[in-house]
């Protein structure tokens, strides 16, 4: 998508190097970081240099391609590949796209009849997945835009924009398509504590695409629905269970409750790579608990234009930090994939693995 | 309440000077600020040096006593008093205790037969209201503690502790009483963006009283109810309408929805001075919209132990900042005043004015 007139992808691979947007620098600086080995790529996922379901999936796919390129010839090849897959799988527990991408490259490697063919299959599969992810975002955007009336005020949570994917995004893709179609749209971006992806990333993305928007604290969505100022909610997903329950960034469930209580339609967007046919419902999705420091500190930009971290509680304070929650299917009006607009209990599960 | 072994009140009056805890310095420094005139006291309310329904009410009452002490003898006395009352009323729009306190001192002044008697009545009424506020907090604590089982995990939002009152608080008073009774209690303190009163003030209060606690982001309450880790919710109120609808810090409504969806009891605590018989329901309560800067910045403590403010969105970002929301009576299990534990539709409205 667009930054000052130029189009970019979030994650690409050049030779054996993965190159990605250095997301913790946004919105202060828009810069890219090069990751020469799969170990670097794995660390970029666990440390959230790259975050967002689709972007994690693409990075993991490219990371598996790096694994195949790095692996020694001969009988140790598959051992190295399996160890690399495990390293990548251990980076984040909730995002379905991560496991989908690792497995799909593993399958491609397993189907090759030589080490050289395996390396080529790994690189091609990773590239294909990245291209599919970008295409899925665009398709979700075009389908989702049909649900957006002219003049709509749209709430979104966290960042499910192009930074969270290879391109376009999931939740923001319909917004971008609607805006490019000439519809007037306004976006309320939930700040999304603890890491602030809504205020830091979504607002910056919307600015780049010229979409008018306002940041709100996560507490304010209910009030703005009470007053009729929000017409619809669109969020992304980190994993969608077979019954339509959705794991997404912590706080999504609260917004869905607000929407239900105020008859505001609540839409979830996700490529089919985020569907998990093997999780029968939300209770079977593992939920990551992250470090308490993320809650007890806020990182932001000083008046001097530098990053700084401040503590927001007393020095002995403890915190709990679940990173995701489960939005039950009953609160979701529809789930939009690249294949269509689905009732939560009618997902195209055959497309997932 | 207790700070390092010594008991304090949030707001007191000595001679004609109002002295209050300088709340924006907490938890970094516990210090008091002296306010020599009612103009200083009014500014302390609007700038949120003092915040919280009961503490605002006490400060406003003392501010009215300052008005009476400052007012010139003779025919200009009542003009000065009326102007001072208006100055104090203009500081914050939502907190019922503010209007209650100003009116009650005005009534006391109106009932006096000389300027000297009016001054004495104003001071005595302000002092009586502060004492009543502290006593109401203790009574709410004793009533509310009967609802807290041993081993309870309690969620609270914002700060409705002793800092928000003259002493004891409303939402935290039952916690303090239960803890002093020897019950094991654990408190989840919502951070409460944008101003972070939960992380900054509630956590600090709980530390002073030795109550174990964890800070969570405002997004996390729903998840912790989904997993059964929260047994009850206790919040305060800035104004309670006649039908039991409650205006309280932004985000309270979202927590009430989470509680209802998970069958977690949701309690509101408020002295009868917070009841507003003249607001038939929540829709008639004015909701303050505060400055966007509060959303776009976070103030916290650096590693060097100094306050610093950081921006948490891009430089051109806009924000919306409603400061309160309305929790409908249907989501509230009970409202606890100093007079009893009431169903939301059975409030002791005769005690309010």
XYZ file of C-alpha atoms in Angstrom:
706
model
C 0.000 0.000 0.000
C 0.837 3.651 -0.222
C 3.347 5.661 1.790
C 3.945 9.168 0.484
C 2.928 8.116 -2.992
C 4.956 4.901 -3.260
C 3.513 1.379 -2.913
C 5.187 -1.166 -0.623
C 4.755 -4.696 0.681
C 5.225 -5.433 4.384
C 7.486 -8.486 3.924
C 9.504 -9.545 0.892
C 12.400 -11.923 0.173
C 15.415 -10.991 -1.928
C 17.807 -13.859 -2.543
C 18.148 -15.492 0.868
C 17.407 -12.312 2.820
C 13.993 -11.466 4.279
C 13.284 -7.744 4.254
C 10.416 -6.314 6.300
C 9.010 -3.066 7.604
C 10.539 -2.359 11.030
C 7.147 -1.904 12.652
C 8.290 -0.833 16.160
C 9.745 2.309 14.519
C 6.340 3.442 13.199
C 4.981 6.085 13.049
C 8.249 7.866 13.886
C 10.252 6.333 11.033
C 9.263 4.180 8.050
C 12.240 1.892 7.491
C 13.042 -1.678 6.495
C 15.137 -4.275 8.270
C 17.108 -7.104 6.611
C 17.114 -10.582 8.152
C 19.894 -12.768 6.697
C 19.003 -16.094 8.399
C 15.905 -17.943 9.594
C 17.034 -17.340 13.167
C 16.819 -13.593 12.540
C 13.407 -14.035 10.937
C 12.180 -16.103 13.896
C 13.345 -13.413 16.300
C 11.590 -10.765 14.223
C 8.324 -12.656 14.817
C 8.768 -13.281 18.554
C 9.922 -9.711 19.195
C 7.068 -8.351 17.065
C 9.184 -6.457 14.528
C 6.617 -8.133 12.294
C 3.152 -8.715 13.730
C -0.312 -9.348 12.389
C -1.633 -12.716 11.272
C -0.868 -12.527 7.556
C 2.497 -10.802 7.875
C 3.578 -13.376 10.462
C 2.506 -16.103 8.044
C 4.441 -14.599 5.163
C 7.513 -14.085 7.345
C 7.290 -17.663 8.582
C 6.976 -18.947 5.012
C 10.025 -16.973 3.935
C 11.781 -18.125 7.112
C 11.139 -21.727 6.062
C 12.584 -20.910 2.640
C 15.681 -19.572 4.451
C 15.821 -22.812 6.433
C 15.833 -24.830 3.201
C 18.512 -22.604 1.680
C 20.680 -22.807 4.821
C 20.268 -26.552 5.408
C 23.314 -28.704 4.608
C 23.218 -31.109 1.702
C 22.902 -34.778 2.478
C 21.174 -36.693 5.252
C 21.238 -33.763 7.714
C 19.050 -31.697 5.385
C 15.710 -32.840 6.808
C 16.945 -32.654 10.416
C 17.901 -29.023 9.869
C 14.563 -28.345 8.164
C 12.596 -29.906 11.019
C 14.597 -27.987 13.619
C 14.076 -24.742 11.713
C 10.343 -25.412 11.467
C 10.232 -25.949 15.219
C 12.149 -22.710 15.842
C 9.633 -20.798 13.750
C 6.609 -22.524 15.333
C 7.841 -21.565 18.811
C 7.796 -17.822 18.092
C 4.081 -17.100 18.714
C 1.390 -19.543 19.828
C -1.913 -18.051 18.627
C -1.591 -16.951 14.985
C -2.925 -19.710 12.752
C -1.151 -18.344 9.664
C 2.202 -19.119 11.285
C 1.461 -22.836 11.571
C -0.240 -22.890 8.185
C 2.810 -21.365 6.475
C 5.374 -23.585 8.179
C 3.392 -26.720 7.368
C 2.791 -25.775 3.760
C 6.510 -25.240 3.099
C 7.292 -28.479 4.952
C 4.824 -30.304 2.700
C 6.411 -28.747 -0.378
C 9.875 -29.805 0.792
C 8.588 -33.302 1.573
C 7.228 -33.620 -1.930
C 10.543 -32.809 -3.625
C 12.851 -35.560 -4.918
C 16.164 -33.832 -4.256
C 17.664 -31.282 -1.942
C 17.918 -28.827 -4.787
C 14.294 -29.384 -5.765
C 13.289 -29.034 -2.104
C 15.046 -25.678 -1.847
C 13.348 -24.453 -4.993
C 9.948 -25.717 -3.809
C 10.413 -23.993 -0.458
C 11.235 -20.638 -2.029
C 8.417 -20.917 -4.571
C 5.867 -21.962 -1.963
C 6.840 -19.115 0.348
C 6.563 -16.651 -2.513
C 3.232 -18.114 -3.610
C 1.849 -17.775 -0.082
C 2.934 -14.138 0.096
C 1.288 -13.445 -3.258
C -1.857 -15.306 -2.169
C -1.938 -13.280 1.036
C -1.796 -10.009 -0.877
C -4.455 -11.239 -3.306
C -6.651 -12.457 -0.447
C -6.445 -9.018 1.145
C -7.550 -7.368 -2.063
C -10.424 -9.851 -2.488
C -11.518 -9.333 1.121
C -11.397 -5.617 0.440
C -13.629 -5.856 -2.585
C -16.132 -8.143 -0.863
C -16.102 -6.134 2.356
C -16.526 -2.814 0.570
C -19.954 -3.969 -0.621
C -21.036 -3.885 3.049
C -19.823 -0.307 3.620
C -22.401 2.387 2.890
C -21.353 5.852 1.755
C -20.702 8.010 4.823
C -20.036 5.062 7.140
C -18.297 5.508 10.486
C -16.283 2.354 11.059
C -14.623 1.108 14.241
C -11.569 -1.123 14.034
C -9.430 -2.681 16.740
C -5.665 -3.230 16.707
C -4.047 -3.198 13.267
C -5.362 -5.513 10.596
C -4.187 -3.274 7.798
C -1.523 -3.806 5.203
C 1.205 -3.858 7.844
C -0.441 -6.944 9.346
C -0.431 -8.682 5.949
C 1.741 -8.671 2.886
C -0.471 -5.985 1.379
C -4.003 -4.522 1.741
C -4.766 -6.117 5.094
C -7.954 -7.748 6.275
C -10.049 -5.333 8.373
C -8.727 -2.215 6.619
C -8.834 -3.660 3.083
C -12.594 -2.964 2.737
C -11.954 0.578 4.000
C -9.215 1.164 1.438
C -11.315 -0.257 -1.393
C -14.371 1.780 -0.350
C -12.267 4.949 -0.132
C -10.727 4.341 -3.569
C -14.271 3.785 -4.886
C -15.055 7.316 -3.761
C -17.186 6.449 -0.740
C -16.852 8.773 2.231
C -15.637 6.695 5.171
C -14.411 7.659 8.641
C -12.494 5.263 10.881
C -12.360 5.204 14.675
C -9.085 3.454 15.525
C -9.001 1.808 18.953
C -5.652 2.636 20.557
C -5.296 -1.097 21.439
C -3.289 -1.264 24.609
C -0.935 -2.714 25.638
C 1.122 -2.294 22.475
C -0.918 0.467 20.879
C -1.052 -0.921 17.341
C -4.231 1.014 16.620
C -2.836 4.417 17.558
C 0.660 3.738 16.223
C 0.029 1.657 13.091
C -3.611 1.831 11.985
C -3.749 5.617 12.299
C -0.465 5.903 10.370
C -1.733 3.573 7.626
C -4.959 5.560 7.292
C -2.980 8.789 7.096
C -0.889 7.338 4.272
C -4.018 6.346 2.333
C -5.744 9.653 3.080
C -8.637 8.139 5.056
C -10.022 10.480 7.756
C -9.813 8.944 11.212
C -9.711 9.529 14.956
C -7.904 7.577 17.647
C -9.955 6.575 20.686
C -8.980 4.809 23.878
C -10.163 1.213 24.090
C -12.693 2.249 26.724
C -14.537 4.646 24.422
C -16.022 2.342 21.780
C -19.066 1.490 23.882
C -19.905 5.140 24.469
C -19.583 6.025 20.770
C -21.963 3.187 19.947
C -24.394 4.386 22.628
C -24.466 7.767 20.913
C -24.920 6.262 17.447
C -21.559 7.493 16.147
C -20.334 4.071 14.996
C -22.168 2.331 12.147
C -20.174 -0.871 11.891
C -17.166 -2.697 13.331
C -14.564 -4.491 11.219
C -11.739 -6.439 12.853
C -9.192 -9.028 11.797
C -8.481 -12.451 13.277
C -5.472 -14.389 14.473
C -7.314 -17.709 14.312
C -10.876 -18.690 13.427
C -12.214 -21.941 14.916
C -14.427 -24.312 12.933
C -17.574 -23.069 14.689
C -16.844 -19.420 13.864
C -15.399 -18.399 17.232
C -12.599 -15.899 16.616
C -9.302 -15.372 18.432
C -8.119 -11.821 17.899
C -6.235 -9.082 19.744
C -7.222 -8.651 23.380
C -10.280 -6.407 23.644
C -11.978 -7.611 20.456
C -14.522 -9.555 22.533
C -15.425 -6.390 24.473
C -16.047 -4.478 21.226
C -18.219 -7.316 19.954
C -20.314 -7.138 23.136
C -20.709 -3.380 22.664
C -21.763 -3.905 19.054
C -24.304 -6.571 19.973
C -25.789 -4.407 22.727
C -26.242 -1.508 20.303
C -27.304 -3.456 17.172
C -24.130 -2.400 15.359
C -22.993 -5.025 12.802
C -19.721 -6.700 13.768
C -17.632 -8.142 10.922
C -14.525 -10.308 11.082
C -12.141 -10.441 8.122
C -9.597 -13.190 7.561
C -8.017 -15.056 4.663
C -8.818 -18.761 4.641
C -5.237 -19.389 5.829
C -6.450 -18.086 9.220
C -9.244 -20.678 9.484
C -8.382 -23.621 11.714
C -10.615 -26.617 10.990
C -8.838 -28.525 13.753
C -9.941 -26.117 16.488
C -13.607 -27.050 16.984
C -14.284 -23.873 18.976
C -12.608 -20.937 20.664
C -11.912 -22.788 23.897
C -9.398 -25.000 22.072
C -7.307 -22.074 20.753
C -4.158 -21.412 22.802
C -3.994 -17.832 24.084
C -0.582 -16.247 24.485
C 0.184 -14.502 27.777
C 2.894 -11.901 27.200
C 5.295 -10.082 29.502
C 3.846 -7.853 32.237
C 6.234 -5.083 31.181
C 4.025 -4.380 28.154
C 1.200 -3.400 30.519
C 3.278 -1.508 33.066
C 5.056 0.636 30.458
C 4.091 2.678 27.430
C 6.496 3.414 24.605
C 5.925 6.618 22.686
C 7.551 9.582 21.041
C 9.005 12.523 22.959
C 8.687 16.155 21.907
C 12.287 15.816 20.701
C 11.170 13.134 18.237
C 12.747 10.168 19.985
C 11.311 6.954 21.351
C 10.982 6.773 25.115
C 9.459 4.273 27.515
C 7.601 5.410 30.622
C 6.240 3.395 33.540
C 2.521 3.893 34.159
C 2.117 2.308 37.599
C 4.005 2.126 40.873
C 7.446 0.559 40.962
C 6.334 -2.688 42.632
C 3.251 -3.213 40.468
C 2.478 -6.565 38.862
C 0.350 -7.123 35.778
C -1.469 -9.772 33.782
C -1.155 -9.632 30.014
C -3.281 -12.017 27.929
C -2.626 -11.016 24.312
C -5.812 -12.333 22.691
C -9.392 -13.115 23.549
C -12.155 -15.192 22.007
C -15.138 -13.556 20.346
C -17.975 -16.102 20.255
C -19.554 -16.715 16.854
C -22.951 -15.581 18.202
C -21.668 -11.973 18.337
C -20.410 -11.951 14.725
C -22.635 -10.800 11.846
C -20.384 -12.277 9.136
C -16.843 -13.499 8.488
C -15.334 -12.224 5.249
C -12.671 -14.340 3.552
C -11.264 -14.055 0.053
C -13.867 -16.671 -0.906
C -16.953 -14.792 0.230
C -19.064 -13.295 3.012
C -19.939 -16.166 5.317
C -22.233 -16.706 8.267
C -19.903 -17.730 11.126
C -21.279 -21.297 11.062
C -20.820 -21.608 7.285
C -17.073 -21.174 6.893
C -15.232 -22.575 3.841
C -13.238 -24.940 6.052
C -12.195 -27.116 3.125
C -9.842 -24.265 2.157
C -7.983 -24.480 5.472
C -5.769 -27.270 6.656
C -6.389 5.741 54.589
C -2.920 4.389 55.067
C 0.315 5.477 53.415
C 3.419 3.941 54.939
C 1.667 3.489 58.259
C 0.095 6.954 58.551
C -3.589 7.726 57.907
C -4.566 10.637 55.673
C -7.610 12.314 54.157
C -7.614 13.307 50.488
C -8.934 16.866 51.045
C -8.979 18.960 54.213
C -9.438 22.634 55.102
C -7.205 24.494 57.540
C -8.313 28.054 58.256
C -9.174 29.408 54.829
C -6.755 27.133 52.943
C -7.799 23.929 51.189
C -5.105 21.270 51.297
C -5.309 18.224 49.065
C -3.262 15.311 47.771
C -1.527 16.390 44.556
C -2.867 13.402 42.618
C -1.024 13.963 39.302
C 2.234 13.342 41.211
C 1.182 9.815 42.254
C 2.622 7.210 42.383
C 5.969 8.972 41.974
C 5.537 11.348 44.917
C 2.920 11.540 47.685
C 2.600 15.239 48.429
C -0.021 17.827 49.338
C -0.852 21.112 47.659
C -2.251 24.217 49.382
C -5.002 26.238 47.685
C -5.429 29.681 49.324
C -8.513 30.882 47.391
C -11.635 29.417 45.813
C -10.171 30.222 42.388
C -7.249 27.929 43.170
C -9.637 25.258 44.394
C -11.760 25.562 41.242
C -8.661 25.172 39.095
C -7.624 22.111 41.102
C -10.938 20.507 40.108
C -10.875 21.425 36.412
C -7.213 20.435 36.048
C -7.848 17.185 37.937
C -5.357 17.737 40.749
C -8.352 16.409 42.650
C -10.618 13.935 40.838
C -13.190 11.351 41.830
C -16.807 12.062 42.658
C -16.561 12.398 46.437
C -13.254 14.238 46.510
C -14.554 16.710 43.951
C -17.624 17.209 46.104
C -15.579 17.818 49.244
C -13.252 20.191 47.392
C -16.237 22.067 45.978
C -17.801 22.328 49.444
C -14.583 23.689 50.894
C -14.278 25.957 47.847
C -17.725 27.379 48.685
C -16.557 27.925 52.264
C -13.572 29.841 50.830
C -16.009 31.881 48.730
C -17.976 32.836 51.858
C -14.788 33.717 53.742
C -13.471 35.813 50.826
C -16.760 37.602 50.052
C -16.937 41.271 51.059
C -19.265 42.369 53.845
C -22.409 44.223 52.880
C -24.695 44.014 49.859
C -22.010 42.573 47.546
C -21.702 39.444 49.720
C -24.359 37.416 47.920
C -23.187 38.544 44.462
C -19.709 37.257 45.262
C -21.144 34.023 46.647
C -23.252 33.426 43.535
C -20.327 34.167 41.246
C -18.099 31.818 43.240
C -20.729 29.088 43.081
C -20.878 29.505 39.313
C -17.083 29.324 39.025
C -17.071 26.051 40.932
C -20.023 24.595 38.982
C -18.223 25.276 35.697
C -15.223 23.111 36.566
C -16.609 19.676 35.603
C -20.011 18.828 34.112
C -20.697 15.203 35.046
C -19.945 14.658 38.760
C -23.174 14.966 40.731
C -21.350 15.501 44.046
C -20.005 18.804 42.732
C -23.468 20.286 42.208
C -24.769 18.713 45.408
C -21.976 20.291 47.466
C -22.252 23.762 45.926
C -26.013 23.800 46.393
C -25.893 22.580 49.972
C -23.468 25.326 51.014
C -25.558 27.884 49.095
C -28.633 26.732 51.028
C -26.763 27.011 54.328
C -25.622 30.531 53.449
C -29.160 31.447 52.383
C -30.495 30.301 55.735
C -28.177 32.519 57.799
C -29.281 35.889 59.168
C -25.952 37.701 58.933
C -22.791 37.644 56.863
C -20.872 36.331 59.846
C -23.408 33.570 60.421
C -23.342 32.765 56.705
C -19.566 32.357 56.762
C -19.786 30.077 59.782
C -22.606 28.049 58.209
C -20.614 27.659 54.990
C -17.525 26.367 56.788
C -19.529 24.064 59.023
C -21.560 22.682 56.132
C -18.450 22.030 54.054
C -16.823 20.271 56.993
C -19.964 18.264 57.690
C -20.125 17.122 54.059
C -16.492 16.001 54.145
C -17.137 14.069 57.345
C -20.308 12.558 55.878
C -18.378 11.553 52.769
C -15.765 9.739 54.837
C -18.473 8.076 56.936
C -20.425 7.100 53.832
C -17.305 5.464 52.415
C -16.839 3.445 55.571
C -20.517 2.420 55.606
C -20.350 1.426 51.923
C -17.261 -0.568 52.787
C -18.966 -2.454 55.579
C -22.092 -3.163 53.505
C -20.106 -4.087 50.417
C -17.753 -6.369 52.311
C -20.690 -8.645 53.116
C -20.884 -9.389 49.371
C -17.190 -10.340 49.085
C -16.438 -14.006 49.709
C -13.094 -15.114 51.103
C -10.662 -15.612 48.213
C -12.515 -13.302 45.838
C -10.892 -11.927 42.696
C -12.353 -8.473 42.157
C -12.183 -6.235 39.095
C -12.378 -2.471 39.484
C -12.238 0.309 36.917
C -10.632 3.718 37.284
C -10.039 4.878 40.854
C -12.926 4.924 43.277
C -10.691 4.500 46.288
C -9.904 6.882 49.105
C -8.198 9.305 46.722
C -11.527 9.729 44.927
C -13.271 10.532 48.228
C -12.349 12.153 51.492
C -11.490 8.747 52.903
C -12.173 5.024 52.280
C -13.613 5.485 48.791
C -16.605 3.783 47.237
C -15.561 0.821 45.061
C -12.412 0.088 47.080
C -13.991 0.615 50.505
C -15.508 -2.912 50.532
C -12.101 -4.274 49.502
C -10.352 -2.461 52.346
C -12.941 -3.572 54.895
C -12.837 -7.180 53.659
C -9.015 -7.181 53.788
C -9.014 -5.753 57.324
C -11.536 -8.460 58.276
C -8.920 -11.009 57.260
C -10.537 -12.136 54.004
C -8.149 -12.973 51.183
C -8.940 -10.661 48.290
C -7.159 -9.994 45.003
C -7.873 -6.954 42.842
C -7.498 -6.610 39.081
C -7.076 -2.871 38.464
C -8.063 -1.726 34.977
C -5.399 0.685 33.753
C -8.210 3.087 32.724
C -6.973 5.019 29.734
C -6.780 7.841 28.879
C -5.594 9.152 32.243
C -4.571 5.841 33.775
C -6.128 6.330 37.210
C -6.328 2.570 37.726
C -2.650 1.884 37.076
C -1.421 5.096 38.706
C -3.793 5.565 41.669
C -5.740 2.382 42.418
C -2.637 0.186 42.281
C -0.777 2.647 44.528
C -3.662 2.741 47.033
C -3.827 -1.046 47.140
C -0.063 -1.217 47.678
C -0.389 1.179 50.636
C -3.106 -0.963 52.211
C -1.237 -4.193 51.455
C -3.904 -5.647 49.147
C -2.468 -7.957 46.432
C -3.301 -6.749 42.953
C -2.425 -6.796 39.266
C -2.800 -4.081 36.668
C -4.481 -5.074 33.414
C -5.125 -3.110 30.234
C -8.733 -2.086 29.744
C -9.021 -4.629 26.947
C -8.249 -7.611 29.176
C -11.233 -7.695 31.552
C -13.416 -9.643 29.138
C -10.803 -12.344 28.653
C -10.234 -12.753 32.402
C -13.978 -13.189 32.849
C -14.067 -15.732 30.017
C -11.454 -17.770 31.894
C -13.278 -17.472 35.223
C -10.529 -15.440 36.884
C -12.810 -12.576 37.971
C -15.529 -13.297 40.542
C -17.111 -9.864 40.812
C -16.826 -6.286 39.573
C -17.084 -3.239 41.847
C -16.991 0.272 40.386
C -17.849 3.768 41.566
C -20.160 6.325 39.982
C -20.001 9.964 38.988
C -23.778 10.280 38.819
C -26.640 7.828 39.301
C -29.937 8.596 37.553
C -33.288 7.983 39.185
C -33.849 4.776 37.220
C -30.493 3.309 38.281
C -28.540 4.123 35.114
C -24.978 5.017 36.106
C -22.555 7.551 34.640
C -19.012 6.521 35.441
C -15.529 6.675 33.925
C -15.377 5.811 30.244
C -15.158 2.038 29.812
C -17.394 1.133 32.744
C -20.206 0.198 30.348
C -17.900 -2.205 28.488
C -16.962 -3.955 31.751
C -20.631 -4.252 32.668
C -21.341 -5.926 29.320
C -18.472 -8.363 29.932
C -19.825 -9.128 33.394
C -23.355 -9.710 32.112
C -22.129 -12.013 29.343
C -20.196 -14.124 31.860
C -22.682 -14.076 34.776
C -20.234 -12.127 36.927
C -22.020 -9.862 39.451
C -21.528 -6.167 38.707
C -21.845 -3.775 41.658
C -21.901 0.013 41.684
C -20.981 1.905 44.863
C -21.904 5.522 45.537
C -22.853 7.702 48.478
C -26.389 9.091 48.239
C -24.825 12.469 47.380
C -24.093 10.928 43.952
C -27.758 10.067 43.306
C -29.516 12.544 41.035
C -33.276 12.327 41.392
C -33.643 15.013 38.739
C -32.002 12.886 36.020
C -34.742 10.402 35.135
C -32.303 8.175 33.234
C -28.784 8.012 31.847
C -29.647 9.792 28.612
C -30.263 13.018 30.566
C -26.810 13.054 32.210
C -24.323 15.415 30.500
C -21.155 13.620 29.414
C -17.922 15.591 29.416
C -15.745 15.433 26.296
C -12.157 16.203 27.250
C -9.113 17.285 25.266
C -7.806 14.979 22.515
C -4.285 15.375 23.929
C -5.196 13.001 26.762
C -5.723 10.235 24.190
C -2.771 11.036 21.944
C -0.264 11.188 24.805
C 0.627 9.108 27.834
C 2.286 10.545 30.910
C 4.453 8.209 32.940
C 7.678 7.828 34.867
C 11.090 7.487 33.236
C 13.838 5.162 34.441
C 15.410 8.290 35.953
C 12.343 8.718 38.161
C 10.915 11.752 36.423
C 7.574 12.427 34.780
C 7.583 12.438 30.999
C 4.907 12.669 28.340
C 5.107 10.655 25.135
C 2.980 10.788 22.011
C 1.402 7.454 21.055
C 0.184 8.172 17.527
C 1.386 9.996 14.438
C 1.980 13.733 14.580
C -1.184 14.683 12.638
C -3.519 12.306 14.503
C -6.870 13.452 15.847
C -8.785 11.857 18.684
C -12.176 11.706 20.379
C -12.234 11.701 24.172
C -15.575 11.173 25.918
C -14.714 10.970 29.626
C -17.707 8.984 30.876
C -20.250 6.479 29.648
C -23.640 5.269 30.823
C -24.082 1.799 32.270
C -27.770 0.858 31.973
C -29.462 -0.296 35.165
C -30.271 -3.676 33.563
C -26.555 -4.606 33.722
C -26.168 -3.764 37.436
C -26.716 -6.404 40.139
C -26.946 -3.853 42.962
C -26.071 -0.283 43.897
C -24.489 0.095 47.318
C -24.925 3.395 49.151
C -24.252 4.212 52.796
C -27.936 3.451 53.381
C -27.984 -0.092 52.036
C -27.625 -2.533 49.150
C -30.269 -1.528 46.627
C -31.726 -2.974 43.466
C -31.022 -0.317 40.783
C -34.749 0.512 40.544
C -35.101 0.867 44.333
C -32.711 3.704 45.105
C -33.144 5.863 48.243
C -33.817 8.938 46.136
C -35.325 10.856 49.039
C -31.761 11.146 50.372
C -30.606 12.980 47.242
C -31.578 16.451 46.176
